[in-house]
GROMACS .gro file of C-alpha atoms in nm:
model
  147
    1MET     CA    1  -2.461   3.281  -0.265
    2THR     CA    2  -2.565   2.933  -0.156
    3THR     CA    3  -2.320   2.680  -0.017
    4HIS     CA    4  -2.384   2.313  -0.083
    5GLU     CA    5  -2.228   2.050   0.136
    6HIS     CA    6  -2.209   1.697   0.003
    7VAL     CA    7  -2.251   1.437   0.278
    8GLY     CA    8  -2.182   1.068   0.221
    9SER     CA    9  -2.095   0.891  -0.099
   10ALA     CA   10  -2.142   0.997  -0.458
   11PRO     CA   11  -2.493   0.958  -0.601
   12SER     CA   12  -2.569   0.648  -0.803
   13THR     CA   13  -2.482   0.661  -1.171
   14GLU     CA   14  -2.706   0.363  -1.250
   15GLY     CA   15  -2.437   0.094  -1.256
   16LYS     CA   16  -2.179   0.303  -1.440
   17GLY     CA   17  -1.960   0.358  -1.131
   18PRO     CA   18  -1.878   0.679  -0.944
   19LEU     CA   19  -1.867   1.010  -1.127
   20GLY     CA   20  -1.517   1.113  -1.238
   21ASN     CA   21  -1.565   1.489  -1.211
   22ARG     CA   22  -1.608   1.532  -0.837
   23VAL     CA   23  -1.423   1.497  -0.508
   24HIS     CA   24  -1.509   1.170  -0.333
   25HIS     CA   25  -1.509   1.124   0.044
   26VAL     CA   26  -1.453   0.779   0.189
   27ARG     CA   27  -1.523   0.787   0.560
   28ALA     CA   28  -1.342   0.580   0.820
   29GLY     CA   29  -1.515   0.247   0.838
   30GLU     CA   30  -1.632   0.257   0.474
   31LEU     CA   31  -1.334   0.073   0.324
   32ASP     CA   32  -1.397  -0.205   0.074
   33GLY     CA   33  -1.170  -0.465   0.237
   34HIS     CA   34  -0.838  -0.277   0.248
   35ALA     CA   35  -0.926  -0.042  -0.041
   36ALA     CA   36  -1.038   0.314   0.026
   37ILE     CA   37  -0.959   0.479  -0.308
   38SER     CA   38  -0.974   0.262  -0.619
   39GLY     CA   39  -1.149   0.229  -0.950
   40GLY     CA   40  -1.417   0.023  -0.780
   41THR     CA   41  -1.476   0.249  -0.481
   42VAL     CA   42  -1.456   0.601  -0.624
   43GLY     CA   43  -1.370   0.562  -0.992
   44SER     CA   44  -1.000   0.651  -0.974
   45LYS     CA   45  -0.810   0.573  -1.294
   46LYS     CA   46  -0.446   0.535  -1.182
   47LEU     CA   47  -0.440   0.552  -0.801
   48TRP     CA   48  -0.516   0.289  -0.540
   49MET     CA   49  -0.501   0.367  -0.166
   50GLY     CA   50  -0.585   0.152   0.129
   51LEU     CA   51  -0.526   0.073   0.493
   52VAL     CA   52  -0.344  -0.241   0.606
   53GLU     CA   53  -0.295  -0.373   0.958
   54ASN     CA   54  -0.030  -0.633   1.041
   55PRO     CA   55  -0.075  -0.811   1.375
   56PRO     CA   56   0.198  -0.839   1.639
   57LEU     CA   57   0.482  -1.083   1.565
   58SER     CA   58   0.384  -1.123   1.199
   59ALA     CA   59   0.566  -1.121   0.867
   60THR     CA   60   0.452  -1.135   0.506
   61ASP     CA   61   0.605  -1.376   0.261
   62ASN     CA   62   0.876  -1.254   0.023
   63HIS     CA   63   0.701  -1.084  -0.268
   64HIS     CA   64   0.691  -0.796  -0.517
   65HIS     CA   65   0.407  -0.591  -0.664
   66GLY     CA   66   0.481  -0.618  -1.036
   67ASP     CA   67   0.494  -0.286  -1.222
   68SER     CA   68   0.323  -0.100  -0.937
   69GLU     CA   69   0.505   0.154  -0.724
   70ALA     CA   70   0.395   0.150  -0.361
   71GLY     CA   71   0.411   0.450  -0.130
   72ILE     CA   72   0.370   0.363   0.238
   73TYR     CA   73   0.286   0.589   0.532
   74VAL     CA   74   0.325   0.441   0.881
   75VAL     CA   75   0.024   0.535   1.096
   76SER     CA   76   0.119   0.333   1.404
   77GLY     CA   77   0.354   0.058   1.513
   78HIS     CA   78   0.713  -0.006   1.412
   79PRO     CA   79   0.728  -0.208   1.089
   80VAL     CA   80   1.048  -0.346   0.941
   81PHE     CA   81   1.085  -0.356   0.561
   82VAL     CA   82   1.334  -0.614   0.432
   83PHE     CA   83   1.493  -0.633   0.086
   84HIS     CA   84   1.821  -0.758  -0.064
   85ASP     CA   85   2.092  -0.519  -0.188
   86GLY     CA   86   2.289  -0.787  -0.377
   87ARG     CA   87   2.522  -0.865  -0.087
   88GLN     CA   88   2.289  -0.905   0.209
   89GLU     CA   89   1.943  -0.845   0.348
   90VAL     CA   90   1.878  -0.484   0.436
   91ARG     CA   91   1.634  -0.409   0.717
   92ILE     CA   92   1.468  -0.067   0.734
   93SER     CA   93   1.296   0.002   1.066
   94ALA     CA   94   1.019   0.259   1.040
   95ASP     CA   95   0.822   0.461   1.294
   96PRO     CA   96   0.486   0.639   1.294
   97GLY     CA   97   0.495   0.932   1.053
   98ASP     CA   98   0.759   0.774   0.827
   99PHE     CA   99   0.712   0.730   0.450
  100LEU     CA  100   0.863   0.455   0.234
  101LEU     CA  101   0.877   0.386  -0.139
  102VAL     CA  102   0.885   0.033  -0.280
  103PRO     CA  103   0.976   0.055  -0.652
  104PRO     CA  104   0.819  -0.178  -0.910
  105PHE     CA  105   0.934  -0.542  -0.906
  106VAL     CA  106   1.153  -0.502  -0.593
  107PRO     CA  107   1.136  -0.822  -0.384
  108HIS     CA  108   1.068  -0.743  -0.019
  109ARG     CA  109   0.873  -0.843   0.291
  110GLU     CA  110   0.715  -0.655   0.578
  111GLU     CA  111   0.764  -0.762   0.939
  112ASN     CA  112   0.609  -0.657   1.268
  113PRO     CA  113   0.849  -0.771   1.540
  114ASP     CA  114   0.651  -0.611   1.826
  115PRO     CA  115   0.486  -0.870   2.053
  116ASN     CA  116   0.200  -0.638   2.153
  117GLU     CA  117   0.133  -0.358   1.903
  118PRO     CA  118  -0.012  -0.402   1.553
  119VAL     CA  119   0.132  -0.207   1.261
  120VAL     CA  120  -0.109   0.014   1.067
  121VAL     CA  121  -0.001   0.161   0.732
  122VAL     CA  122  -0.164   0.354   0.451
  123ILE     CA  123  -0.055   0.230   0.109
  124ALA     CA  124  -0.081   0.411  -0.225
  125ARG     CA  125  -0.021   0.214  -0.545
  126THR     CA  126   0.006   0.311  -0.909
  127THR     CA  127  -0.207   0.020  -1.034
  128GLN     CA  128  -0.568  -0.070  -0.972
  129GLU     CA  129  -0.506  -0.443  -0.941
  130PRO     CA  130  -0.377  -0.584  -0.610
  131ILE     CA  131  -0.064  -0.737  -0.765
  132LYS     CA  132   0.133  -0.960  -0.528
  133VAL     CA  133   0.384  -1.208  -0.668
  134SER     CA  134   0.509  -1.444  -0.395
  135LEU     CA  135   0.874  -1.546  -0.411
  136PRO     CA  136   1.071  -1.829  -0.246
  137GLU     CA  137   1.352  -1.588  -0.146
  138LEU     CA  138   1.466  -1.228  -0.159
  139TYR     CA  139   1.706  -1.127  -0.434
  140GLN     CA  140   1.848  -0.803  -0.571
  141LEU     CA  141   1.644  -0.643  -0.844
  142LYS     CA  142   1.859  -0.580  -1.151
  143GLU     CA  143   1.770  -0.302  -1.394
  144THR     CA  144   1.688  -0.564  -1.662
  145ASP     CA  145   1.440  -0.738  -1.426
  146ALA     CA  146   1.210  -0.435  -1.433
  147GLY     CA  147   1.179  -0.435  -1.810
   0.00000   0.00000   0.00000
């Protein structure tokens, strides 16, 4: 019996994108911007995954990601995720190894209050497009807002 080891990226399919019937390996340092796994990088149909780093003392704007769910894994740092529960802002402090779910259309922002350490997270989304809808303020998502 012969064992074959595939090293590197998938072979070219002459402009038709990566093959859909194989396991794809994206090595550290081979990300396309923030994207590691996407339709463009490995031919995934429904899943997007990438790596995002937020510098010390930074915050995103208030936003949501449309109909995409986002799963977040904290690699390093201590991010704070902020959303509104209808009465007040809720702040969820996370640590390395923690997972978070941001449901579709939920307005939120990410903060890195640490003056020295960046935050590094891995994000998985259920859409291929990098949907980000900026908002002037946080508000509670009502069931009718999501469709």
